[in-house]
mmCIF file of C-alpha atoms in Angstrom:
data_model
loop_
_atom_site.group_PDB
_atom_site.id
_atom_site.type_symbol
_atom_site.label_atom_id
_atom_site.label_comp_id
_atom_site.label_asym_id
_atom_site.label_seq_id
_atom_site.Cartn_x
_atom_site.Cartn_y
_atom_site.Cartn_z
ATOM 1 C CA MET C 1 120.673 112.474 63.679
ATOM 2 C CA LYS C 2 121.151 109.164 64.422
ATOM 3 C CA LYS C 3 118.035 106.824 63.328
ATOM 4 C CA LEU C 4 116.364 104.633 66.225
ATOM 5 C CA SER C 5 116.532 101.088 65.627
ATOM 6 C CA VAL C 6 113.834 99.057 65.423
ATOM 7 C CA GLY C 7 114.591 97.156 68.681
ATOM 8 C CA ASN C 8 114.980 100.521 70.969
ATOM 9 C CA SER C 9 111.786 102.020 69.091
ATOM 10 C CA ILE C 10 109.968 98.989 70.218
ATOM 11 C CA SER C 11 111.791 99.369 73.536
ATOM 12 C CA ILE C 12 110.406 102.942 74.355
ATOM 13 C CA LEU C 13 106.818 101.839 72.890
ATOM 14 C CA VAL C 14 106.807 99.516 75.800
ATOM 15 C CA LEU C 15 108.358 102.142 78.202
ATOM 16 C CA ILE C 16 105.021 104.182 76.926
ATOM 17 C CA ILE C 17 102.830 101.690 77.779
ATOM 18 C CA PHE C 18 103.874 100.652 80.788
ATOM 19 C CA PHE C 19 103.273 104.637 82.177
ATOM 20 C CA VAL C 20 100.495 104.914 80.592
ATOM 21 C CA LEU C 21 98.938 101.509 82.239
ATOM 22 C CA THR C 22 100.407 102.747 85.424
ATOM 23 C CA ILE C 23 98.186 106.291 85.203
ATOM 24 C CA VAL C 24 95.049 104.203 84.112
ATOM 25 C CA LEU C 25 95.535 101.402 86.968
ATOM 26 C CA GLU C 26 95.578 103.741 89.469
ATOM 27 C CA GLN C 27 92.812 105.753 89.040
ATOM 28 C CA PHE C 28 90.687 102.381 88.772
ATOM 29 C CA ILE C 29 92.062 100.367 91.539
ATOM 30 C CA ALA C 30 91.389 101.346 95.367
ATOM 31 C CA PRO C 31 93.541 101.402 98.081
ATOM 32 C CA THR C 32 90.864 99.198 100.008
ATOM 33 C CA ASP C 33 90.952 96.624 96.782
ATOM 34 C CA ARG C 34 92.414 93.586 96.941
ATOM 35 C CA MET C 35 94.632 94.461 93.649
ATOM 36 C CA ASN C 36 95.798 97.273 95.010
ATOM 37 C CA MET C 37 99.036 95.065 95.528
ATOM 38 C CA LEU C 38 99.530 94.996 91.980
ATOM 39 C CA LEU C 39 100.004 99.425 92.811
ATOM 40 C CA VAL C 40 102.307 98.152 95.888
ATOM 41 C CA CYS C 41 104.314 96.212 94.224
ATOM 42 C CA LEU C 42 105.296 98.294 91.042
ATOM 43 C CA ARG C 43 106.119 101.543 93.410
ATOM 44 C CA GLN C 44 108.914 98.643 95.154
ATOM 45 C CA GLY C 45 109.672 97.493 92.106
ATOM 46 C CA SER C 46 110.727 100.236 90.092
ATOM 47 C CA ILE C 47 112.193 101.425 93.520
ATOM 48 C CA PHE C 48 114.135 97.589 93.272
ATOM 49 C CA ALA C 49 115.096 98.379 89.975
ATOM 50 C CA LEU C 50 116.958 101.531 89.896
ATOM 51 C CA LEU C 51 118.630 100.114 92.988
ATOM 52 C CA ALA C 52 119.764 97.253 91.279
ATOM 53 C CA VAL C 53 120.930 98.815 88.355
ATOM 54 C CA ALA C 54 122.843 101.975 90.474
ATOM 55 C CA MET C 55 124.654 98.012 92.164
ATOM 56 C CA ASN C 56 125.323 96.677 88.852
ATOM 57 C CA LEU C 57 127.172 99.416 87.291
ATOM 58 C CA LEU C 58 129.857 99.173 89.979
ATOM 59 C CA ASN C 59 129.824 95.198 90.302
ATOM 60 C CA GLY C 60 128.351 94.304 86.764
ATOM 61 C CA PHE C 61 130.125 96.944 84.326
ATOM 62 C CA THR C 62 132.678 98.334 86.372
ATOM 63 C CA GLY C 63 133.675 94.611 88.161
ATOM 64 C CA LEU C 64 133.826 96.383 91.710
ATOM 65 C CA PHE C 65 132.476 93.786 94.175
ATOM 66 C CA SER C 66 131.040 96.312 96.681
ATOM 67 C CA LEU C 67 128.622 95.380 99.539
ATOM 68 C CA GLY C 68 128.247 98.627 100.841
ATOM 69 C CA HIS C 69 124.263 99.591 99.406
ATOM 70 C CA ALA C 70 122.599 99.627 102.458
ATOM 71 C CA GLY C 71 124.387 102.433 104.413
ATOM 72 C CA PHE C 72 124.375 104.633 101.159
ATOM 73 C CA MET C 73 120.942 103.970 101.213
ATOM 74 C CA LEU C 74 120.634 104.715 104.820
ATOM 75 C CA ILE C 75 122.709 108.627 103.875
ATOM 76 C CA GLY C 76 120.491 109.165 101.431
ATOM 77 C CA ALA C 77 116.824 108.307 103.108
ATOM 78 C CA THR C 78 117.786 110.581 105.953
ATOM 79 C CA THR C 79 118.988 113.668 104.012
ATOM 80 C CA TYR C 80 115.719 113.346 101.813
ATOM 81 C CA ALA C 81 113.740 113.030 105.351
ATOM 82 C CA LEU C 82 115.751 115.784 107.424
ATOM 83 C CA PHE C 83 115.267 118.377 104.143
ATOM 84 C CA SER C 84 111.374 117.895 103.069
ATOM 85 C CA MET C 85 109.977 117.671 106.732
ATOM 86 C CA PRO C 86 108.099 120.562 107.637
ATOM 87 C CA LEU C 87 109.380 122.877 110.294
ATOM 88 C CA ALA C 88 106.176 122.450 112.584
ATOM 89 C CA GLU C 89 106.696 118.420 112.799
ATOM 90 C CA ARG C 90 110.173 118.948 113.975
ATOM 91 C CA SER C 91 110.324 119.721 117.469
ATOM 92 C CA ILE C 92 107.772 116.550 117.748
ATOM 93 C CA VAL C 93 110.104 113.999 115.723
ATOM 94 C CA PHE C 94 113.096 115.330 117.292
ATOM 95 C CA THR C 95 111.749 114.328 120.567
ATOM 96 C CA TRP C 96 114.529 113.921 122.470
ATOM 97 C CA PHE C 97 116.454 116.771 120.291
ATOM 98 C CA SER C 98 113.595 119.263 120.516
ATOM 99 C CA ASP C 99 115.176 122.457 121.601
ATOM 100 C CA SER C 100 118.731 121.797 119.394
ATOM 101 C CA TYR C 101 117.682 120.108 116.221
ATOM 102 C CA VAL C 102 120.000 121.640 113.637
ATOM 103 C CA ILE C 103 118.157 121.191 109.885
ATOM 104 C CA ARG C 104 115.804 124.047 110.108
ATOM 105 C CA ILE C 105 114.568 124.324 106.340
ATOM 106 C CA SER C 106 111.962 122.121 104.394
ATOM 107 C CA PHE C 107 112.673 122.989 100.455
ATOM 108 C CA PRO C 108 109.009 121.461 99.558
ATOM 109 C CA GLU C 109 107.463 123.599 102.577
ATOM 110 C CA VAL C 110 109.099 126.641 101.487
ATOM 111 C CA LEU C 111 108.468 126.131 97.618
ATOM 112 C CA GLY C 112 105.073 125.322 97.909
ATOM 113 C CA ASN C 113 104.386 128.724 99.854
ATOM 114 C CA LEU C 114 106.274 130.699 97.123
ATOM 115 C CA LEU C 115 104.825 128.374 94.248
ATOM 116 C CA GLY C 116 102.315 126.489 95.570
ATOM 117 C CA GLY C 117 101.397 122.843 94.503
ATOM 118 C CA PRO C 118 104.544 123.127 91.855
ATOM 119 C CA GLY C 119 106.588 124.347 94.603
ATOM 120 C CA MET C 120 106.259 121.722 96.662
ATOM 121 C CA ILE C 121 106.927 118.949 93.739
ATOM 122 C CA ILE C 122 110.555 120.874 92.676
ATOM 123 C CA GLY C 123 111.513 121.122 96.272
ATOM 124 C CA MET C 124 111.168 117.259 96.945
ATOM 125 C CA LEU C 125 112.906 116.739 93.553
ATOM 126 C CA ILE C 126 115.854 119.189 94.712
ATOM 127 C CA SER C 127 115.952 117.052 98.217
ATOM 128 C CA ILE C 128 115.603 113.843 96.648
ATOM 129 C CA ILE C 129 119.103 115.484 94.205
ATOM 130 C CA LEU C 130 120.716 116.752 97.258
ATOM 131 C CA ALA C 131 120.400 113.448 98.818
ATOM 132 C CA GLY C 132 122.213 111.505 95.744
ATOM 133 C CA LEU C 133 124.524 114.504 96.036
ATOM 134 C CA VAL C 134 125.308 114.020 100.047
ATOM 135 C CA THR C 135 125.260 110.250 99.478
ATOM 136 C CA ALA C 136 127.957 110.825 96.602
ATOM 137 C CA ALA C 137 130.261 113.028 98.680
ATOM 138 C CA PHE C 138 130.139 110.039 100.915
ATOM 139 C CA ALA C 139 131.125 107.602 98.882
ATOM 140 C CA PHE C 140 134.108 109.744 97.329
ATOM 141 C CA LEU C 141 135.331 109.733 101.612
ATOM 142 C CA VAL C 142 134.940 106.076 101.708
ATOM 143 C CA GLY C 143 136.318 105.607 98.529
ATOM 144 C CA LEU C 144 139.617 107.192 98.772
ATOM 145 C CA PRO C 145 140.905 104.092 100.915
ATOM 146 C CA VAL C 146 139.141 101.404 99.868
ATOM 147 C CA LEU C 147 138.767 102.119 96.039
ATOM 148 C CA ARG C 148 142.326 100.828 96.045
ATOM 149 C CA MET C 149 141.936 97.296 97.301
ATOM 150 C CA ARG C 150 140.357 94.303 95.418
ATOM 151 C CA SER C 151 138.175 91.784 95.427
ATOM 152 C CA ASP C 152 137.227 90.155 98.281
ATOM 153 C CA TYR C 153 139.030 93.194 100.307
ATOM 154 C CA LEU C 154 137.180 95.934 98.746
ATOM 155 C CA ALA C 155 133.864 93.657 99.889
ATOM 156 C CA ILE C 156 134.731 93.585 103.478
ATOM 157 C CA ALA C 157 136.109 97.076 103.486
ATOM 158 C CA THR C 158 132.849 98.832 101.769
ATOM 159 C CA LEU C 159 130.330 96.384 103.744
ATOM 160 C CA GLY C 160 132.517 97.738 106.997
ATOM 161 C CA PHE C 161 132.044 101.313 106.241
ATOM 162 C CA ALA C 162 128.278 100.430 105.802
ATOM 163 C CA GLU C 163 128.004 99.240 109.281
ATOM 164 C CA ILE C 164 130.051 102.398 110.336
ATOM 165 C CA ILE C 165 127.538 104.532 108.652
ATOM 166 C CA ARG C 166 124.880 102.921 110.280
ATOM 167 C CA ALA C 167 126.539 103.309 113.871
ATOM 168 C CA ILE C 168 127.695 107.346 113.032
ATOM 169 C CA ILE C 169 123.778 107.996 112.218
ATOM 170 C CA MET C 170 122.583 106.550 115.184
ATOM 171 C CA TRP C 171 125.475 107.934 117.383
ATOM 172 C CA GLN C 172 123.829 110.055 120.460
ATOM 173 C CA GLY C 173 126.030 112.874 119.940
ATOM 174 C CA LEU C 174 124.655 113.322 116.313
ATOM 175 C CA GLY C 175 121.212 113.666 117.696
ATOM 176 C CA PRO C 176 120.030 116.731 116.654
ATOM 177 C CA VAL C 177 121.115 116.514 113.292
ATOM 178 C CA THR C 178 120.183 112.408 112.385
ATOM 179 C CA ASN C 179 118.097 112.093 115.722
ATOM 180 C CA ALA C 180 119.985 109.260 116.727
ATOM 181 C CA GLY C 181 118.785 106.422 115.520
ATOM 182 C CA ASN C 182 115.173 106.702 116.163
ATOM 183 C CA PRO C 183 112.583 107.008 113.133
ATOM 184 C CA LEU C 184 112.339 109.968 111.132
ATOM 185 C CA ARG C 185 109.151 110.762 109.585
ATOM 186 C CA SER C 186 106.175 113.325 108.601
ATOM 187 C CA PHE C 187 107.967 114.241 105.924
ATOM 188 C CA THR C 188 106.942 114.363 101.627
ATOM 189 C CA ARG C 189 105.615 111.007 101.240
ATOM 190 C CA THR C 190 103.210 108.985 98.527
ATOM 191 C CA ALA C 191 100.054 110.483 99.727
ATOM 192 C CA ASP C 192 101.908 113.868 98.607
ATOM 193 C CA LEU C 193 102.246 112.757 95.359
ATOM 194 C CA ASN C 194 98.553 112.614 94.736
ATOM 195 C CA VAL C 195 97.156 115.724 92.209
ATOM 196 C CA THR C 196 93.606 117.231 93.212
ATOM 197 C CA ILE C 197 91.950 118.821 89.667
ATOM 198 C CA GLY C 198 88.645 120.205 90.567
ATOM 199 C CA GLY C 199 87.845 119.036 93.500
ATOM 200 C CA GLN C 200 88.717 115.101 91.961
ATOM 201 C CA THR C 201 91.681 113.566 93.284
ATOM 202 C CA PHE C 202 94.007 111.729 90.883
ATOM 203 C CA GLY C 203 96.411 109.491 92.105
ATOM 204 C CA LEU C 204 99.836 109.442 90.497
ATOM 205 C CA ILE C 205 101.988 108.004 93.318
ATOM 206 C CA THR C 206 102.868 104.666 91.266
ATOM 207 C CA PHE C 207 103.636 107.077 87.605
ATOM 208 C CA THR C 208 105.934 109.698 89.728
ATOM 209 C CA LEU C 209 107.994 106.591 91.732
ATOM 210 C CA ALA C 210 108.159 104.834 88.548
ATOM 211 C CA PHE C 211 109.136 107.489 86.402
ATOM 212 C CA LEU C 212 111.518 109.247 88.653
ATOM 213 C CA SER C 213 113.313 105.552 88.727
ATOM 214 C CA ALA C 214 113.179 105.038 84.813
ATOM 215 C CA VAL C 215 114.869 108.360 84.650
ATOM 216 C CA CYS C 216 117.730 107.381 86.624
ATOM 217 C CA ILE C 217 118.097 104.509 84.948
ATOM 218 C CA PHE C 218 118.324 106.032 81.552
ATOM 219 C CA ILE C 219 120.649 108.454 82.604
ATOM 220 C CA ILE C 220 122.654 105.200 83.810
ATOM 221 C CA PHE C 221 122.313 103.540 80.713
ATOM 222 C CA LEU C 222 123.422 106.476 78.681
ATOM 223 C CA LEU C 223 126.692 106.503 80.649
ATOM 224 C CA VAL C 224 127.522 102.711 80.273
ATOM 225 C CA THR C 225 127.221 103.363 76.704
ATOM 226 C CA SER C 226 129.400 106.525 76.427
ATOM 227 C CA SER C 227 133.123 106.106 76.328
ATOM 228 C CA TYR C 228 133.534 106.413 80.109
ATOM 229 C CA GLY C 229 130.526 103.465 80.209
ATOM 230 C CA ARG C 230 133.710 101.213 77.284
ATOM 231 C CA ALA C 231 136.296 102.177 79.954
ATOM 232 C CA PHE C 232 134.646 100.649 83.404
ATOM 233 C CA LYS C 233 133.817 97.666 80.991
ATOM 234 C CA ALA C 234 137.541 97.233 79.917
ATOM 235 C CA ILE C 235 138.471 97.859 83.762
ATOM 236 C CA ARG C 236 136.202 94.869 84.360
ATOM 237 C CA GLU C 237 137.444 92.975 81.726
ATOM 238 C CA ASP C 238 141.589 93.136 82.462
ATOM 239 C CA GLU C 239 142.566 96.291 84.748
ATOM 240 C CA ILE C 240 146.259 96.060 83.461
ATOM 241 C CA ALA C 241 145.732 95.788 79.669
ATOM 242 C CA ALA C 242 143.077 99.336 80.765
ATOM 243 C CA GLU C 243 145.725 100.697 82.251
ATOM 244 C CA ALA C 244 148.279 100.006 79.491
ATOM 245 C CA MET C 245 145.219 101.558 77.164
ATOM 246 C CA GLY C 246 145.751 105.144 78.916
ATOM 247 C CA ILE C 247 143.191 104.439 81.312
ATOM 248 C CA ASN C 248 143.059 106.083 84.698
ATOM 249 C CA LEU C 249 142.375 102.894 87.107
ATOM 250 C CA PHE C 250 141.761 104.948 89.569
ATOM 251 C CA LYS C 251 140.073 107.747 88.731
ATOM 252 C CA HIS C 252 137.418 105.953 86.805
ATOM 253 C CA LYS C 253 136.946 103.660 90.000
ATOM 254 C CA GLN C 254 136.390 106.702 91.857
ATOM 255 C CA LEU C 255 133.583 107.501 89.253
ATOM 256 C CA SER C 256 132.141 104.380 88.830
ATOM 257 C CA PHE C 257 131.605 104.600 93.032
ATOM 258 C CA CYS C 258 130.281 108.030 93.024
ATOM 259 C CA ILE C 259 127.942 108.035 90.641
ATOM 260 C CA SER C 260 126.683 104.553 91.693
ATOM 261 C CA SER C 261 126.500 105.709 94.999
ATOM 262 C CA PHE C 262 124.739 109.091 93.769
ATOM 263 C CA PHE C 263 121.802 106.966 92.225
ATOM 264 C CA VAL C 264 121.920 104.453 95.075
ATOM 265 C CA GLY C 265 121.121 108.133 97.695
ATOM 266 C CA VAL C 266 118.291 108.684 95.031
ATOM 267 C CA GLY C 267 117.050 105.375 95.116
ATOM 268 C CA GLY C 268 117.314 105.631 98.899
ATOM 269 C CA ALA C 269 114.792 108.783 98.733
ATOM 270 C CA LEU C 270 112.577 107.194 96.589
ATOM 271 C CA LEU C 271 112.543 104.552 99.135
ATOM 272 C CA ALA C 272 111.791 106.744 102.310
ATOM 273 C CA ILE C 273 109.000 108.149 100.289
ATOM 274 C CA PHE C 274 107.349 104.652 99.729
ATOM 275 C CA MET C 275 107.830 103.645 103.173
ATOM 276 C CA GLY C 276 106.796 106.848 105.108
ATOM 277 C CA THR C 277 109.383 106.568 107.878
ATOM 278 C CA VAL C 278 113.114 106.620 108.222
ATOM 279 C CA ALA C 279 115.288 104.151 110.749
ATOM 280 C CA PRO C 280 118.825 103.222 110.510
ATOM 281 C CA LEU C 281 117.525 99.365 111.839
ATOM 282 C CA GLN C 282 115.350 99.555 108.585
ATOM 283 C CA PHE C 283 118.758 99.384 106.244
ATOM 284 C CA ARG C 284 120.883 96.335 107.206
ATOM 285 C CA ALA C 285 123.413 94.271 105.523
ATOM 286 C CA ALA C 286 120.752 91.797 104.328
ATOM 287 C CA MET C 287 119.261 94.056 101.949
ATOM 288 C CA THR C 288 122.645 94.918 100.480
ATOM 289 C CA TYR C 289 122.525 90.836 99.828
ATOM 290 C CA GLU C 290 119.043 91.431 98.631
ATOM 291 C CA PHE C 291 120.115 93.868 95.905
ATOM 292 C CA LEU C 292 122.937 91.621 94.984
ATOM 293 C CA LEU C 293 120.777 88.424 94.584
ATOM 294 C CA ILE C 294 118.316 90.736 91.850
ATOM 295 C CA VAL C 295 121.435 91.256 90.137
ATOM 296 C CA VAL C 296 122.582 88.089 90.259
ATOM 297 C CA LEU C 297 119.155 87.175 88.945
ATOM 298 C CA GLY C 298 118.406 89.159 86.374
ATOM 299 C CA GLY C 299 122.283 88.991 85.142
ATOM 300 C CA ILE C 300 125.548 90.694 85.858
ATOM 301 C CA GLY C 301 126.311 93.492 83.251
ATOM 302 C CA SER C 302 122.707 93.745 81.776
ATOM 303 C CA ILE C 303 120.412 96.992 82.795
ATOM 304 C CA THR C 304 117.794 94.930 81.244
ATOM 305 C CA GLY C 305 118.385 91.959 83.766
ATOM 306 C CA SER C 306 118.065 94.395 86.769
ATOM 307 C CA ILE C 307 114.678 95.431 85.770
ATOM 308 C CA VAL C 308 113.358 91.749 84.927
ATOM 309 C CA GLY C 309 115.066 90.481 88.649
ATOM 310 C CA ALA C 310 113.436 93.617 90.385
ATOM 311 C CA MET C 311 110.120 93.071 89.719
ATOM 312 C CA LEU C 312 110.256 89.253 89.488
ATOM 313 C CA PHE C 313 111.403 89.155 93.433
ATOM 314 C CA VAL C 314 109.214 92.170 94.113
ATOM 315 C CA PHE C 315 106.008 90.167 92.810
ATOM 316 C CA ALA C 316 107.286 86.950 93.808
ATOM 317 C CA SER C 317 108.124 87.588 97.438
ATOM 318 C CA MET C 318 105.642 90.218 98.164
ATOM 319 C CA TRP C 319 102.372 89.267 96.481
ATOM 320 C CA TRP C 320 102.505 85.766 94.507
ATOM 321 C CA LEU C 321 103.370 83.211 97.222
ATOM 322 C CA ARG C 322 101.715 85.188 99.979
ATOM 323 C CA GLY C 323 99.101 82.809 99.743
ATOM 324 C CA LEU C 324 101.516 79.743 100.586
ATOM 325 C CA ASP C 325 101.524 81.884 104.105
ATOM 326 C CA SER C 326 97.890 83.245 104.932
ATOM 327 C CA GLY C 327 95.773 80.718 102.948
ATOM 328 C CA THR C 328 95.492 79.065 99.835
ATOM 329 C CA PHE C 329 97.876 78.861 96.660
ATOM 330 C CA LEU C 330 96.749 77.536 93.408
ATOM 331 C CA GLY C 331 93.914 75.684 95.190
ATOM 332 C CA LEU C 332 96.433 74.179 97.572
ATOM 333 C CA ASP C 333 96.053 74.472 101.508
ATOM 334 C CA ARG C 334 97.995 76.301 103.644
ATOM 335 C CA ILE C 335 101.437 74.031 104.426
ATOM 336 C CA THR C 336 100.825 72.830 108.336
ATOM 337 C CA ILE C 337 102.620 70.413 110.510
ATOM 338 C CA PHE C 338 101.158 69.178 113.669
ATOM 339 C CA GLY C 339 102.313 70.607 116.995
ATOM 340 C CA VAL C 340 103.107 68.469 120.381
ATOM 341 C CA ASN C 341 99.995 67.466 121.640
ATOM 342 C CA LEU C 342 97.486 65.965 119.241
ATOM 343 C CA GLY C 343 95.309 66.809 116.979
ATOM 344 C CA GLU C 344 96.699 70.657 117.660
ATOM 345 C CA ARG C 345 97.743 72.098 114.474
ATOM 346 C CA VAL C 346 100.674 74.681 114.096
ATOM 347 C CA PHE C 347 100.786 77.039 111.113
ATOM 348 C CA VAL C 348 104.426 77.137 109.007
ATOM 349 C CA SER C 349 104.569 80.872 108.716
ATOM 350 C CA GLY C 350 107.344 81.857 106.137
ATOM 351 C CA PHE C 351 106.998 78.756 103.687
ATOM 352 C CA ARG C 352 106.957 81.322 100.444
ATOM 353 C CA MET C 353 110.464 82.192 101.523
ATOM 354 C CA VAL C 354 111.172 77.823 100.850
ATOM 355 C CA VAL C 355 109.221 78.539 97.646
ATOM 356 C CA PHE C 356 111.187 81.384 96.476
ATOM 357 C CA SER C 357 114.259 80.115 97.513
ATOM 358 C CA VAL C 358 113.843 77.145 95.214
ATOM 359 C CA ILE C 359 112.506 79.142 92.141
ATOM 360 C CA ILE C 360 116.071 80.969 92.996
ATOM 361 C CA MET C 361 117.873 78.317 92.870
ATOM 362 C CA CYS C 362 116.527 76.871 89.454
ATOM 363 C CA ILE C 363 116.800 79.896 87.736
ATOM 364 C CA VAL C 364 120.893 79.559 89.002
ATOM 365 C CA LEU C 365 120.926 75.925 87.937
ATOM 366 C CA PHE C 366 118.829 76.676 84.095
ATOM 367 C CA PHE C 367 120.463 80.038 83.625
ATOM 368 C CA ARG C 368 124.115 80.172 84.482
ATOM 369 C CA ARG C 369 124.342 84.328 83.831
ATOM 370 C CA GLY C 370 121.186 84.943 85.141
ATOM 371 C CA LEU C 371 117.717 85.440 83.027
ATOM 372 C CA CYS C 372 119.166 88.507 80.493
ATOM 373 C CA GLY C 373 122.879 87.043 81.049
ATOM 374 C CA ASP C 374 124.227 90.632 79.464
ATOM 375 C CA LYS C 375 122.249 91.587 77.102
ATOM 376 C CA GLU C 376 118.938 94.417 76.481
ATOM 377 C CA LEU C 377 115.711 94.103 75.907
ATOM 378 C CA PRO C 378 116.779 95.438 72.051
ATOM 379 C CA TYR C 379 118.740 92.400 71.315
ATOM 380 C CA TYR C 380 115.667 90.239 72.714
ATOM 381 C CA VAL C 381 113.224 91.947 70.120
ATOM 382 C CA ASN C 382 115.614 91.842 67.762
ATOM 383 C CA LYS C 383 115.876 88.072 68.327
ATOM 384 C CA LEU C 384 111.922 87.860 68.078
ATOM 385 C CA ARG C 385 111.810 90.081 64.642
ATOM 386 C CA GLU C 386 113.801 87.198 63.282
ATOM 387 C CA LEU C 387 112.568 84.326 64.815
ATOM 388 C CA ILE C 388 109.026 85.844 63.705
ATOM 389 C CA ALA C 389 110.046 86.607 60.127
ATOM 390 C CA ARG C 390 111.878 83.203 59.867
ATOM 391 C CA LYS C 391 108.239 81.099 60.795
ATOM 392 C CA SER C 392 106.661 83.051 58.612
ATOM 393 C CA LYS C 393 108.660 82.470 55.766
ATOM 394 C CA PRO C 394 107.059 80.652 52.855
ATOM 395 C CA LYS C 395 108.410 77.020 52.530
ATOM 396 C CA PRO C 396 109.387 75.914 48.826
ATOM 397 C CA GLU C 397 107.256 73.852 47.199
ATOM 398 C CA ALA C 398 108.246 69.499 46.787
ATOM 399 C CA GLY C 399 109.018 68.764 42.696
ATOM 400 C CA GLY C 400 109.341 71.994 41.656
ATOM 401 C CA ALA C 401 111.351 72.889 38.558
ATOM 402 C CA ASP C 402 114.903 71.871 40.346
ATOM 403 C CA ALA C 403 113.522 68.499 41.616
#
């Protein structure tokens, strides 16, 4: 059995500490507490980290510039909502199609009635996996024509297919299946992830979303470090050389595209759990650009970088800089301008995004390859150990025997 390196061991320890902290913090921070925003950012950051890593698998490790992220997320979110919605709620949700809706099964409800609480959890997991599989199936069909393109043409084609997917889901003809663009709600969501033991409720929302995201990211890490991952990297570096080495280009591109889309679908399902509602208008092309920004900020070709970039993006845009719009920030009053009438003050909303844009530009200027480049957490742990060892090494005394 291969022995774990010190860097990998410390990385696993950091992950365990993170999970323990999510459980502990959720028991002491009430939903009405100001610090509850910390839990909200951790939930959204964990989901965004999975979605960014899934995009990095395709764009960073395989070198395929795809912009179909939002469309595949919509498929995953819609599939999860449809197969986890209680039957009693469907006639209310499908208001315009109450007599003709097609999908009449809810895995959490069916298994929950059979097995109780554990059955609901199993049903939720089945719905999440099904969301990934349906997304991967769509990606396979989309990949047949578009993966024969390269570079900008591939990006434009996948972006177009993402918009087509959104238009199809909003089509009235598919109303009995997709609710024709009307919001889907009342499915299994974050409020159902709490556990009640002995009359006392324990919050596990943050832990559950973070743990499921971490499991998916770990699977992607195993794939990247396998022979398939090396084939993906070979395609990224030089397609002609990779083909000369016997790598089937289209097969491996299709494999990378489908696997990435599977985890995007899973991320879309987790995002649906987090948001509580699913509507096609939430999944516009701008959402794809956000994840592309996260990948570039963290480092193209780095799983650790995608995680760091996702957390930085969520915390900065959703929490740390929000005071610039709604109050004070670091002792400074909210930015204001003067209106047309003398003495009338008009508050500038959205100033936090201006500051956030400046921060992003600074990161891009000073970290050309992203915050982590193409390195992973064990690399930085080993570098830190080497630095500490050099600092603690005693200096030779002056005037010794060899002087």
